XYZ file of C-alpha atoms in Angstrom:
778
model
C 8.921 28.447 -68.240
C 5.480 28.437 -66.619
C 3.629 25.140 -66.250
C -0.063 25.101 -67.106
C -2.861 22.656 -66.480
C -1.926 20.540 -69.472
C 1.573 20.021 -68.046
C 0.195 17.914 -65.197
C 0.557 14.228 -66.124
C -2.612 12.364 -65.040
C -0.951 9.015 -64.688
C 1.725 10.451 -62.430
C -0.750 12.132 -60.129
C -3.039 9.120 -60.052
C -0.167 6.878 -59.036
C 0.947 9.190 -56.272
C -2.554 9.451 -54.896
C -3.222 5.706 -54.970
C 0.001 4.485 -53.341
C 0.323 4.165 -49.524
C 0.953 7.546 -47.954
C 3.765 7.868 -45.436
C 4.768 10.480 -42.922
C 7.459 11.737 -45.263
C 4.906 12.660 -47.963
C 4.470 16.090 -46.411
C 7.967 17.110 -47.563
C 7.409 16.269 -51.271
C 4.263 18.418 -51.191
C 6.246 21.342 -49.875
C 9.059 20.782 -52.395
C 6.588 20.518 -55.288
C 4.947 23.827 -54.388
C 8.391 25.409 -53.985
C 9.490 24.233 -57.473
C 6.174 25.292 -58.944
C 6.524 28.798 -57.537
C 10.085 29.056 -58.870
C 9.037 27.910 -62.347
C 6.384 30.626 -62.627
C 7.795 33.502 -64.692
C 7.974 36.857 -62.929
C 5.840 38.557 -65.525
C 2.916 36.185 -65.279
C 0.015 37.610 -63.299
C -0.942 35.798 -60.145
C -4.580 35.495 -61.144
C -3.852 33.512 -64.306
C -6.577 30.831 -64.624
C -4.215 28.013 -65.722
C -1.790 28.772 -62.911
C -4.526 28.907 -60.284
C -5.994 25.584 -61.429
C -2.600 23.893 -61.114
C -2.077 25.390 -57.665
C -5.490 24.239 -56.467
C -4.880 20.747 -57.853
C -1.551 20.384 -56.067
C -2.964 21.825 -52.841
C -5.742 19.252 -53.015
C -3.188 16.463 -53.385
C -1.256 17.701 -50.339
C -4.430 17.877 -48.246
C -5.392 14.334 -49.256
C -1.965 13.039 -48.339
C -1.956 14.789 -44.974
C -5.475 13.559 -44.210
C -4.481 10.012 -45.158
C -1.450 10.249 -42.916
C -3.539 11.510 -39.988
C -6.144 8.826 -40.638
C -3.443 6.129 -40.536
C -2.076 7.427 -37.219
C -5.580 7.692 -35.784
C -6.361 4.169 -36.902
C -3.214 2.926 -35.187
C -4.301 4.532 -31.916
C -7.842 3.164 -32.204
C -6.693 -0.375 -32.947
C -4.068 -0.198 -30.170
C -6.747 0.838 -27.700
C -8.940 -2.090 -28.748
C -6.158 -4.663 -28.434
C -6.000 -4.737 -24.634
C -9.803 -4.879 -24.487
C -9.835 -8.070 -26.591
C -7.869 -10.500 -24.442
C -7.921 -14.166 -25.431
C -8.274 -16.492 -22.407
C -5.345 -18.844 -21.896
C -6.275 -22.501 -21.798
C -4.765 -25.478 -19.987
C -2.659 -23.407 -17.638
C -2.870 -22.884 -13.867
C 0.486 -21.208 -13.209
C 2.705 -19.207 -15.552
C 6.480 -19.018 -15.144
C 8.116 -16.291 -17.254
C 11.724 -15.724 -18.241
C 13.332 -12.458 -19.381
C 13.198 -11.738 -23.108
C 16.949 -12.168 -23.544
C 17.000 -15.671 -22.017
C 18.947 -18.101 -24.187
C 17.713 -21.537 -25.211
C 20.301 -23.345 -23.076
C 18.894 -21.852 -19.875
C 15.329 -22.726 -20.865
C 16.287 -26.289 -21.726
C 18.281 -26.699 -18.475
C 15.260 -25.780 -16.363
C 12.808 -27.681 -18.554
C 14.861 -30.893 -18.489
C 14.935 -30.930 -14.696
C 11.238 -30.171 -14.446
C 10.396 -33.050 -16.779
C 12.729 -35.498 -15.020
C 12.249 -34.584 -11.342
C 8.690 -33.217 -11.180
C 6.654 -35.621 -13.345
C 3.450 -34.348 -11.743
C 3.636 -31.151 -13.830
C 2.561 -30.760 -17.439
C 4.806 -28.108 -19.012
C 4.331 -26.247 -22.309
C 6.952 -23.738 -23.460
C 5.781 -20.683 -25.374
C 7.338 -17.493 -26.681
C 5.102 -14.474 -27.239
C 6.087 -12.350 -30.209
C 4.440 -9.179 -28.869
C 6.467 -8.907 -25.661
C 9.379 -11.248 -26.371
C 8.773 -13.145 -23.117
C 9.318 -16.891 -22.718
C 6.820 -18.727 -20.557
C 6.357 -22.152 -18.999
C 2.629 -22.965 -18.908
C 2.134 -25.309 -15.953
C -0.757 -27.529 -14.962
C -1.314 -31.025 -13.536
C -3.740 -33.900 -13.876
C -6.559 -34.315 -11.372
C -4.942 -37.404 -9.825
C -1.717 -35.519 -9.157
C -3.674 -32.550 -7.813
C -5.349 -34.820 -5.249
C -1.961 -36.095 -4.096
C -0.754 -32.502 -3.842
C -3.801 -31.626 -1.742
C -2.724 -34.295 0.735
C 0.847 -32.920 0.839
C -0.437 -29.406 1.557
C -2.920 -30.721 4.152
C -5.817 -28.915 2.476
C -9.008 -29.299 4.500
C -12.063 -30.556 2.648
C -15.583 -31.484 3.875
C -16.220 -35.070 4.997
C -19.454 -36.916 4.288
C -21.997 -36.800 7.105
C -21.931 -40.570 7.651
C -18.248 -40.284 8.566
C -18.634 -37.472 11.080
C -18.964 -34.365 8.883
C -16.967 -31.170 9.174
C -13.652 -30.368 7.505
C -10.554 -32.524 7.684
C -7.147 -32.690 5.981
C -7.501 -34.477 2.672
C -6.031 -37.988 2.500
C -5.666 -39.538 -0.941
C -6.174 -43.112 0.217
C -9.393 -42.134 2.005
C -10.734 -39.906 -0.756
C -14.067 -41.741 -0.873
C -14.900 -40.251 2.553
C -14.865 -36.660 1.192
C -17.806 -34.807 -0.324
C -17.673 -34.193 -4.080
C -14.315 -35.834 -4.741
C -15.708 -37.451 -7.899
C -16.343 -34.053 -9.519
C -12.963 -32.868 -10.814
C -14.339 -29.465 -11.816
C -15.602 -28.382 -8.386
C -13.820 -30.381 -5.664
C -10.698 -28.191 -5.767
C -11.052 -24.435 -6.109
C -8.909 -22.518 -8.585
C -6.846 -21.121 -5.702
C -6.191 -24.627 -4.345
C -5.211 -25.923 -7.776
C -2.722 -23.117 -8.253
C -1.263 -23.551 -4.774
C -0.710 -27.254 -5.490
C 0.951 -26.544 -8.854
C 3.172 -23.939 -7.198
C 4.061 -26.484 -4.500
C 5.118 -28.965 -7.198
C 7.166 -26.283 -8.966
C 8.960 -25.098 -5.836
C 9.621 -28.703 -4.866
C 12.102 -29.038 -7.755
C 15.267 -30.003 -5.868
C 18.903 -29.836 -6.929
C 21.049 -32.924 -7.186
C 24.715 -33.043 -6.385
C 26.729 -31.136 -8.980
C 23.847 -29.150 -10.478
C 25.083 -25.862 -11.909
C 23.587 -23.256 -14.261
C 26.253 -20.887 -15.582
C 27.775 -19.441 -12.396
C 24.954 -20.548 -10.107
C 25.887 -23.600 -8.057
C 23.181 -25.478 -6.207
C 23.505 -27.449 -3.012
C 22.088 -30.930 -2.833
C 18.410 -30.797 -1.870
C 18.153 -27.030 -2.445
C 14.977 -25.655 -4.068
C 15.955 -24.543 -7.588
C 13.147 -22.165 -8.574
C 13.415 -19.716 -5.619
C 17.173 -19.421 -6.199
C 16.655 -18.724 -9.913
C 14.057 -16.078 -9.034
C 16.463 -14.380 -6.619
C 19.132 -14.376 -9.388
C 16.648 -12.956 -11.970
C 16.980 -16.035 -14.202
C 13.244 -16.580 -13.706
C 11.325 -13.323 -13.967
C 8.140 -14.255 -12.120
C 5.806 -17.076 -11.160
C 2.157 -16.063 -11.216
C -1.264 -17.739 -11.119
C -3.653 -16.862 -13.921
C -7.116 -15.465 -13.403
C -10.176 -17.595 -14.025
C -12.347 -15.388 -16.300
C -15.672 -16.838 -15.120
C -14.950 -16.511 -11.394
C -13.351 -13.109 -11.884
C -16.393 -11.811 -13.769
C -18.623 -12.948 -10.897
C -16.457 -11.139 -8.329
C -16.435 -7.964 -10.403
C -20.220 -7.984 -10.604
C -21.084 -9.047 -7.047
C -18.142 -7.529 -5.169
C -16.476 -4.625 -6.954
C -19.630 -3.148 -8.462
C -22.074 -4.146 -5.692
C -21.316 -1.042 -3.653
C -24.014 -1.302 -0.990
C -24.141 -5.090 -0.678
C -22.341 -7.330 1.770
C -19.046 -8.815 0.656
C -19.023 -12.394 -0.746
C -16.204 -13.391 1.618
C -16.515 -17.122 0.961
C -16.008 -16.562 -2.762
C -13.138 -14.171 -2.061
C -11.521 -16.855 0.097
C -12.031 -19.518 -2.570
C -10.490 -17.275 -5.235
C -7.761 -15.247 -3.469
C -7.031 -17.381 -0.409
C -7.543 -17.022 3.331
C -5.037 -14.213 3.934
C -6.692 -11.733 1.575
C -10.184 -12.851 2.618
C -9.281 -12.237 6.271
C -8.106 -8.722 5.398
C -11.430 -7.889 3.755
C -13.297 -9.537 6.626
C -11.345 -7.346 9.057
C -11.933 -4.233 6.944
C -15.674 -4.897 6.774
C -15.869 -5.641 10.499
C -13.867 -2.490 11.343
C -16.071 -0.374 9.074
C -19.238 -1.610 10.788
C -17.655 -1.004 14.203
C -16.956 2.619 13.213
C -20.693 3.341 13.054
C -20.931 3.880 16.807
C -18.042 6.375 17.258
C -18.925 8.041 13.944
C -22.490 8.977 14.895
C -21.569 9.740 18.503
C -18.785 11.989 17.219
C -21.249 13.636 14.854
C -23.532 14.368 17.816
C -20.683 15.888 19.849
C -19.570 17.895 16.812
C -23.083 19.360 16.455
C -23.105 20.284 20.149
C -19.682 21.911 19.845
C -19.679 25.654 20.445
C -22.993 25.832 22.329
C -21.354 26.295 25.745
C -17.796 26.008 27.028
C -18.747 23.630 29.840
C -20.642 21.400 27.358
C -17.579 21.324 25.102
C -15.340 20.280 27.996
C -17.700 17.510 29.129
C -18.058 16.176 25.564
C -14.275 16.231 25.194
C -13.720 14.111 28.320
C -16.623 11.721 27.621
C -15.469 11.097 24.067
C -11.917 10.410 25.279
C -13.209 7.732 27.678
C -15.476 6.352 24.987
C -12.577 5.973 22.529
C -10.647 3.819 24.997
C -13.640 1.607 25.829
C -14.654 1.250 22.175
C -11.138 0.288 21.052
C -10.904 -2.445 23.710
C -14.294 -3.985 22.995
C -13.862 -3.746 19.226
C -10.497 -5.572 19.248
C -11.797 -8.354 21.472
C -14.841 -8.751 19.265
C -12.665 -8.940 16.155
C -10.443 -11.648 17.656
C -13.528 -13.779 18.205
C -14.907 -13.005 14.748
C -11.536 -13.737 13.150
C -11.438 -17.117 14.923
C -14.849 -17.928 13.440
C -13.627 -17.112 9.937
C -10.435 -19.124 10.443
C -12.427 -22.142 11.647
C -14.879 -21.788 8.773
C -12.037 -21.659 6.233
C -10.067 -24.456 7.888
C -6.996 -22.567 9.155
C -7.654 -22.309 12.893
C -5.024 -24.963 13.708
C -1.652 -23.595 12.674
C 0.972 -25.764 10.964
C 4.210 -26.329 12.848
C 6.952 -23.923 11.773
C 9.504 -26.746 11.450
C 7.436 -28.226 8.607
C 7.447 -24.990 6.576
C 10.004 -24.611 3.791
C 12.794 -22.063 4.556
C 13.026 -18.803 2.636
C 14.900 -18.865 -0.668
C 17.453 -16.309 0.601
C 17.926 -18.029 3.981
C 21.538 -19.159 4.283
C 23.701 -21.000 6.785
C 25.572 -24.226 7.363
C 24.028 -27.073 5.372
C 22.797 -29.909 7.600
C 20.200 -32.649 7.333
C 16.888 -31.678 8.956
C 15.865 -33.927 11.822
C 12.195 -33.308 10.913
C 12.024 -33.707 7.119
C 15.326 -35.528 6.508
C 16.280 -33.013 3.771
C 19.427 -30.925 3.560
C 18.717 -27.320 4.470
C 20.611 -24.310 5.906
C 21.022 -23.942 9.667
C 21.703 -20.497 11.147
C 22.244 -20.153 14.922
C 19.674 -17.932 16.621
C 22.361 -16.313 18.805
C 24.004 -14.810 15.705
C 20.687 -13.335 14.614
C 20.002 -11.909 18.073
C 23.531 -10.517 18.269
C 23.077 -8.630 15.010
C 19.550 -7.564 15.967
C 20.460 -6.020 19.333
C 23.919 -4.608 18.534
C 23.417 -3.481 14.917
C 19.734 -3.288 13.930
C 18.473 -1.665 17.128
C 21.151 1.104 17.301
C 20.766 1.877 13.585
C 16.972 2.076 13.865
C 17.160 4.304 16.931
C 19.655 6.564 15.175
C 17.414 6.812 12.094
C 14.344 7.573 14.200
C 16.333 10.205 16.110
C 17.352 11.883 12.850
C 13.748 11.820 11.636
C 12.530 13.153 14.979
C 15.022 16.037 14.955
C 14.287 17.028 11.345
C 10.515 16.932 11.813
C 10.764 18.771 15.120
C 12.885 21.490 13.505
C 10.382 21.905 10.650
C 7.464 22.126 13.108
C 9.315 24.770 15.090
C 9.944 26.607 11.830
C 6.233 26.360 11.035
C 5.346 27.842 14.423
C 7.825 30.725 13.950
C 6.524 31.451 10.430
C 2.917 31.460 11.687
C 3.829 34.077 14.299
C 5.532 36.223 11.639
C 2.564 35.921 9.275
C 0.066 36.875 11.992
C 2.159 39.907 12.910
C 2.330 41.002 9.272
C 6.124 40.770 9.048
C 6.068 38.166 6.237
C 3.648 37.511 3.336
C 0.757 35.101 3.795
C 2.063 32.488 1.325
C 5.172 31.938 3.478
C 3.157 29.854 5.954
C 2.895 27.101 3.320
C 6.656 26.827 2.749
C 7.396 24.780 5.926
C 4.531 22.411 5.056
C 5.990 21.846 1.586
C 9.398 21.277 3.132
C 7.849 18.816 5.615
C 6.189 16.839 2.820
C 9.452 16.658 0.830
C 11.487 15.584 3.870
C 8.956 12.923 4.860
C 8.985 11.442 1.349
C 12.792 11.397 1.122
C 13.275 10.034 4.642
C 10.649 7.362 4.009
C 12.512 6.044 0.957
C 15.904 6.094 2.678
C 14.627 4.439 5.858
C 12.794 1.724 3.911
C 16.010 0.739 2.138
C 17.874 0.647 5.453
C 15.123 -1.453 7.083
C 15.156 -3.984 4.225
C 18.967 -4.224 4.374
C 18.892 -4.813 8.148
C 16.135 -7.391 7.797
C 18.106 -9.272 5.150
C 21.185 -9.309 7.362
C 19.188 -10.778 10.241
C 18.671 -13.861 8.028
C 15.230 -15.057 9.132
C 14.337 -18.645 8.298
C 10.649 -18.264 7.396
C 8.857 -15.787 5.175
C 6.374 -14.962 7.943
C 9.101 -14.070 10.480
C 10.898 -12.043 7.827
C 7.703 -10.094 7.075
C 6.863 -9.582 10.756
C 10.279 -8.119 11.558
C 10.159 -5.868 8.508
C 6.682 -4.690 9.510
C 7.925 -3.762 12.995
C 10.775 -1.710 11.549
C 8.610 0.148 9.049
C 5.699 0.757 11.438
C 8.056 2.469 13.901
C 8.963 5.012 11.246
C 5.379 5.461 10.084
C 4.242 6.067 13.653
C 6.783 8.869 14.119
C 6.001 10.182 10.656
C 2.209 10.224 11.158
C 1.806 11.253 14.788
C 4.785 13.439 15.724
C 3.098 16.659 14.604
C -0.041 15.755 16.600
C 1.953 15.040 19.780
C 3.847 18.303 19.260
C 0.665 20.373 18.956
C -1.251 18.558 21.715
C 1.371 18.424 24.478
C 3.938 21.077 23.564
C 1.830 23.875 22.127
C -1.355 22.632 23.906
C -3.474 24.208 21.174
C -6.649 22.132 20.778
C -7.949 24.146 17.816
C -4.707 23.666 15.897
C -4.742 19.971 16.889
C -8.221 19.679 15.428
C -7.178 21.341 12.153
C -4.007 19.277 11.850
C -5.801 15.970 12.500
C -8.499 16.800 9.947
C -5.901 17.744 7.335
C -3.784 14.624 7.916
C -6.739 12.246 7.945
C -8.489 13.571 4.851
C -5.429 14.158 2.658
C -3.922 10.777 3.550
C -7.153 8.993 2.621
C -7.625 10.806 -0.701
C -4.003 10.424 -1.794
C -3.952 6.801 -0.623
C -6.964 5.798 -2.721
C -5.557 7.511 -5.817
C -2.111 5.964 -5.350
C -3.384 2.448 -4.606
C -6.213 2.013 -7.113
C -6.419 4.738 -9.778
C -2.735 5.284 -10.589
C -1.785 1.577 -11.009
C -4.851 1.036 -13.211
C -3.919 3.937 -15.497
C -0.264 2.861 -15.661
C -1.241 -0.704 -16.528
C -3.494 0.454 -19.375
C -0.749 2.734 -20.707
C 1.698 -0.176 -20.660
C -0.698 -2.449 -22.533
C -1.494 0.356 -24.997
C 2.218 0.722 -25.791
C 2.458 -2.998 -26.513
C -0.566 -2.798 -28.809
C 0.723 0.316 -30.585
C 4.088 -1.355 -31.183
C 2.318 -4.264 -32.904
C 0.026 -2.031 -34.975
C 2.802 0.366 -35.993
C 4.618 -2.412 -37.846
C 1.581 -3.134 -40.065
C 1.141 -1.797 -43.563
C -1.868 0.476 -44.251
C -3.664 -2.252 -46.188
C -3.222 -4.762 -43.364
C -4.333 -2.165 -40.831
C -7.528 -1.412 -42.754
C -8.283 -5.121 -43.083
C -7.740 -5.641 -39.345
C -10.039 -2.716 -38.556
C -12.805 -4.241 -40.676
C -12.305 -7.603 -38.948
C -12.478 -5.968 -35.518
C -15.718 -4.216 -36.426
C -17.230 -7.443 -37.762
C -16.171 -9.347 -34.648
C -17.685 -6.658 -32.423
C -21.006 -6.920 -34.279
C -20.991 -10.718 -34.033
C -20.176 -10.653 -30.331
C -22.978 -8.167 -29.647
C -25.543 -10.225 -31.568
C -24.592 -13.552 -29.938
C -26.733 -14.462 -26.949
C -25.522 -15.424 -23.497
C -27.125 -18.857 -23.803
C -24.943 -19.673 -26.800
C -21.821 -18.707 -24.857
C -22.808 -20.915 -21.931
C -23.537 -23.786 -24.319
C -20.118 -23.345 -25.870
C -18.453 -23.330 -22.458
C -20.378 -26.467 -21.522
C -18.710 -28.309 -24.412
C -15.248 -27.648 -22.942
C -13.237 -30.274 -21.126
C -14.511 -29.301 -17.686
C -11.221 -27.910 -16.356
C -11.534 -25.162 -13.807
C -9.269 -22.625 -12.172
C -6.452 -21.199 -14.212
C -7.291 -23.469 -17.131
C -9.322 -20.970 -19.048
C -10.654 -21.707 -22.494
C -10.097 -20.233 -25.888
C -10.887 -21.323 -29.370
C -8.214 -23.443 -30.985
C -7.742 -21.075 -33.895
C -7.649 -17.889 -31.849
C -3.837 -17.850 -31.817
C -1.351 -18.523 -34.582
C 1.052 -20.989 -32.986
C 4.275 -21.964 -34.723
C 6.664 -24.490 -33.227
C 10.422 -24.748 -33.344
C 12.567 -27.521 -31.883
C 15.476 -26.942 -29.522
C 17.254 -30.008 -28.159
C 14.262 -32.199 -29.101
C 11.933 -29.873 -27.157
C 9.201 -27.857 -28.853
C 8.930 -24.119 -28.178
C 5.664 -22.620 -29.383
C 5.829 -19.197 -31.017
C 2.473 -17.546 -30.272
C 1.302 -14.818 -32.647
C -2.022 -13.403 -31.560
C -2.461 -10.770 -34.267
C -4.548 -7.843 -33.063
C -5.337 -9.565 -29.788
C -3.269 -10.250 -26.675
C -3.330 -13.525 -24.801
C -4.460 -13.579 -21.180
C -1.099 -14.903 -20.002
C 0.727 -12.207 -21.966
C -1.425 -9.428 -20.511
C -1.247 -10.646 -16.907
C 2.522 -11.071 -17.120
C 2.717 -7.326 -17.877
C 0.600 -6.380 -14.863
C 2.083 -5.143 -11.629
C 2.584 -7.721 -8.912
C 0.337 -7.445 -5.853
C 2.737 -6.815 -2.962
C 0.775 -8.574 -0.240
C -1.554 -6.822 2.253
C 1.178 -4.782 3.972
C 0.199 -1.343 2.631
C -3.509 -2.006 3.247
C -3.046 -3.061 6.863
C -0.607 -0.202 7.509
C -3.152 2.312 6.230
C -5.826 0.895 8.548
C -3.426 0.841 11.522
C -2.574 4.530 11.103
C -6.246 5.369 10.624
C -7.126 3.427 13.776
C -4.551 5.532 15.614
C -6.066 8.769 14.334
C -9.529 7.653 15.471
C -8.546 6.438 18.954
C -5.686 8.750 19.943
C -6.772 12.285 19.128
C -10.375 12.142 17.888
C -11.583 13.684 21.169
C -10.222 16.933 19.729
C -11.833 16.242 16.323
C -14.994 14.122 16.877
C -15.635 13.846 13.116
C -12.496 11.692 12.666
C -14.491 8.451 12.958
C -17.061 9.694 10.439
C -14.294 10.554 7.959
C -12.776 7.101 8.515
C -16.183 5.445 8.014
C -16.826 7.191 4.710
C -13.300 6.391 3.538
C -13.585 2.705 4.438
C -16.846 2.306 2.528
C -14.895 3.392 -0.558
C -11.741 1.555 0.540
C -13.448 -1.849 0.475
C -14.433 -1.439 -3.166
C -11.208 0.279 -4.246
C -9.111 -2.540 -2.750
C -11.399 -5.066 -4.447
C -11.052 -3.083 -7.695
C -7.260 -3.201 -7.689
C -7.266 -6.950 -7.000
C -9.777 -7.731 -9.756
C -8.774 -5.142 -12.345
C -5.242 -3.853 -11.875
C -2.813 -6.300 -10.280
C -1.742 -9.845 -10.991
C -3.629 -12.539 -9.172
C -1.689 -13.415 -6.003
C -1.163 -16.942 -4.761
C -3.474 -17.833 -1.879
C -1.991 -18.104 1.588
C -3.395 -20.054 4.511
C -3.153 -18.035 7.732
C -4.706 -18.423 11.155
C -5.362 -14.717 11.820
C -4.223 -11.269 10.739
C -0.911 -11.929 12.455
C 1.285 -9.190 13.857
C -1.229 -6.527 12.838
C -3.450 -7.712 15.705
C -0.623 -6.954 18.128
C -0.115 -3.579 16.447
C -3.766 -2.668 16.934
C -3.663 -3.736 20.576
C -0.505 -1.689 21.150
C -2.206 1.299 19.529
C -5.158 0.887 21.911
C -2.749 0.924 24.880
C -1.141 4.106 23.572
C -4.657 5.504 23.163
C -5.234 5.026 26.906
C -2.092 7.036 27.702
C -2.816 9.798 25.181
C -6.464 10.238 26.143
C -5.585 10.235 29.848
C -3.032 12.973 29.176
C -5.550 14.960 27.105
C -8.062 14.737 29.958
C -5.380 15.854 32.408
C -4.582 19.029 30.445
C -8.190 19.786 29.474
C -10.121 22.860 30.653
C -12.492 20.613 32.623
C -9.581 19.405 34.793
C -8.684 23.049 35.483
C -12.251 23.736 36.603
C -12.542 20.618 38.743
C -9.113 20.968 40.351
C -8.205 24.666 40.460
C -4.744 25.558 41.678
C -3.150 22.243 40.714
C 0.480 22.490 39.699
C 2.444 20.397 37.223
C 3.264 17.671 39.751
C -0.340 17.174 40.840
C -1.482 17.105 37.229
C 1.105 14.450 36.288
C 0.131 12.308 39.293
C -3.518 12.532 38.256
C -2.736 11.542 34.657
C -0.619 8.557 35.747
C -3.287 7.376 38.211
C -6.054 7.699 35.612
C -3.964 5.927 32.979
C -3.125 2.995 35.300
C -6.739 2.636 36.372
C -8.051 2.577 32.784
C -5.326 0.138 31.711
C -6.209 -2.213 34.571
C -9.876 -2.184 33.545
C -8.904 -2.703 29.902
C -6.752 -5.764 30.646
C -9.439 -7.251 32.895
C -12.046 -6.905 30.159
C -9.679 -8.435 27.575
C -8.894 -11.345 29.901
C -12.569 -11.969 30.682
C -13.557 -12.291 27.013
C -12.251 -15.554 25.452
C -10.490 -15.226 22.100
C -12.272 -18.246 20.596
C -16.095 -18.192 20.801
C -17.744 -20.947 22.787
C -19.759 -22.122 19.765
C -16.562 -22.645 17.762
C -14.912 -24.662 20.533
C -18.120 -26.619 21.004
C -18.425 -27.358 17.297
C -14.807 -28.574 17.142
C -15.399 -30.936 20.076
C -18.664 -32.221 18.569
C -17.096 -33.001 15.205
C -14.155 -34.728 16.873
C -16.572 -36.903 18.852
C -18.546 -37.817 15.710
C -15.336 -38.743 13.872
C -14.214 -41.009 16.688
C -17.586 -42.709 16.737
C -17.510 -43.157 12.957
C -13.992 -44.601 13.238
C -15.192 -47.118 15.834
C -18.043 -48.213 13.562
C -15.638 -48.670 10.662
C -13.328 -50.819 12.784
C -16.266 -52.978 13.892
C -17.336 -53.395 10.251
C -13.836 -54.475 9.268
C -13.701 -57.038 12.055
C -17.050 -58.504 11.011
C -15.894 -58.696 7.382
C -12.690 -60.521 8.398
C -14.675 -63.081 10.388
């Protein structure tokens, strides 16, 4: 029987159109149309008015349902995208300690009880975030405890002029002698506050018999590093300070053609990262001379063969002289920065806490009086020379053989392509194979190097890092320069050397910037978007629409509010600085539950994410290793073979101008905030640069010896005479280089003079104080 327009029940249709529409509503539409078509009698004409009206009505309903469904999905995506742009600052927290989502209450209470009992300096709040399921300990400390921690860490602060001036290690009992100690909001920087809180946290020591599940602690052992190594604690991270971070983004990341605010970088990220950016800026400025000289030689290239040969030899000598003078100048400049930031005098290694994974026989330290592991140095040296060294040499030999074979294959394929025996595209196959082999060998060798370094059992983090750097740099050197050595001294093809150096330098810089800055930023935003979409997906359509209206209203209110009102609101806060960011009290929905008489706060942020929750999801900043390694390899490209490609320094200069801002971008936008580290200089990377400059002397001497100019000046010379000439030239240049380095002092005279002057003024002020005390006693 055929249904007509009157058969459609209005109430039924109205109800179906008014209820929430789900993804499954598309199937009922299809089934309804299928039933409707079956109910139409075969004899009824298709153009019947009543039948067509019913069909149009049902088609309209299906379209409305599909549009509603698409609108709901679109709304979910829009709201999810807005969630990670509306981060609520976390208040009263300097350092965040997170636990995995599946952590049970017993583990949390075990750690919390020991923190409360043994580290009373810390204020701990336990929270659980519903969006990510992560448990967190929100840590901070009172100003009085922070001052005592500053004394324990020997943080240098400025002394009042009447007591001698300059910077000196903070002493709590003599705090009245220091400038600005009465102002709790400015005396300690956010980086110093977080370092002190971390020091308190890592100073949680085990007592005899302490045990958590299967983890047994030795008496006096640091608990938190062990729990981190066993994945009981997920991470310990300092939180960003929104006000300071906004200033750095505006005056550092976005200020492309302005000088770097290094003092603010040091105050926010610590001396180690500030020294890296100081080195990068200094190196970039130093590249101006070889860049423009190389540009001049590149413009003169091709005018005359004799001119090309002379430019080649002159630029080779210039590279050696420039590298020597630049490194000596940087050592002096680095000493100035270290003195300015109060790290020129290095702390004794015996006072530094051992690594968490350092193991050995437990003895009482003769320096600190604490129980700590003792590992004989002869065992480490035995493993280093009879296991690590042979394994590394074997790995480098395998890499050398594989790369050499691929380069030989590339040379054979090039000959075949030029002769027409093979298609043109075949010349790219060995290059693809080389790239694949380098990537695979890099991953395998890195795992082997880390395993060897762990077995060597180094006591300090700095020695562990230095030995790992040496192992990895050896591989990177072979990986980056073997093809250039092969072309320069085996094939002796200067044109191919020029093309290869240009390709390596440019592609490495482009890929490096994308991998370091762009890719982590995109991945972080995708991760946060997934978290937001998971929250929004669980909402009903009515709740979603209400949240959208609230977001739009909040956006309008935030746009209409003036900056003066925001500053006035911030001025009414409690004056805490650093990681203790502010937020309105009602910005989060916080529910509490009690476990073993301890309150755990359940934080529900609605359509917003808390700052701590967002930063806990960010990728950890893995120190400055990759950044320094990139600059070391680039320095090698510029000094070793740029005589064949004079534009290498110009390419490096342009890259470094972008590199400064891209590295600043990833620190301020992409990665977690790292803890500040106090270092005296750039460490082992200085020795790596100096070694690269020595290799540059050898390589450039050899390039001069095999150049066309040497053939013209010394016709008829055989291989022996040429080798003798290269060795003599190399020894002569090295002798001059070492004399110049010895003649230039590492610490500038003004720095040494300033240190002596301040020491004299302090002694005089101390004498006056003693005289005053004697008079008062009389």
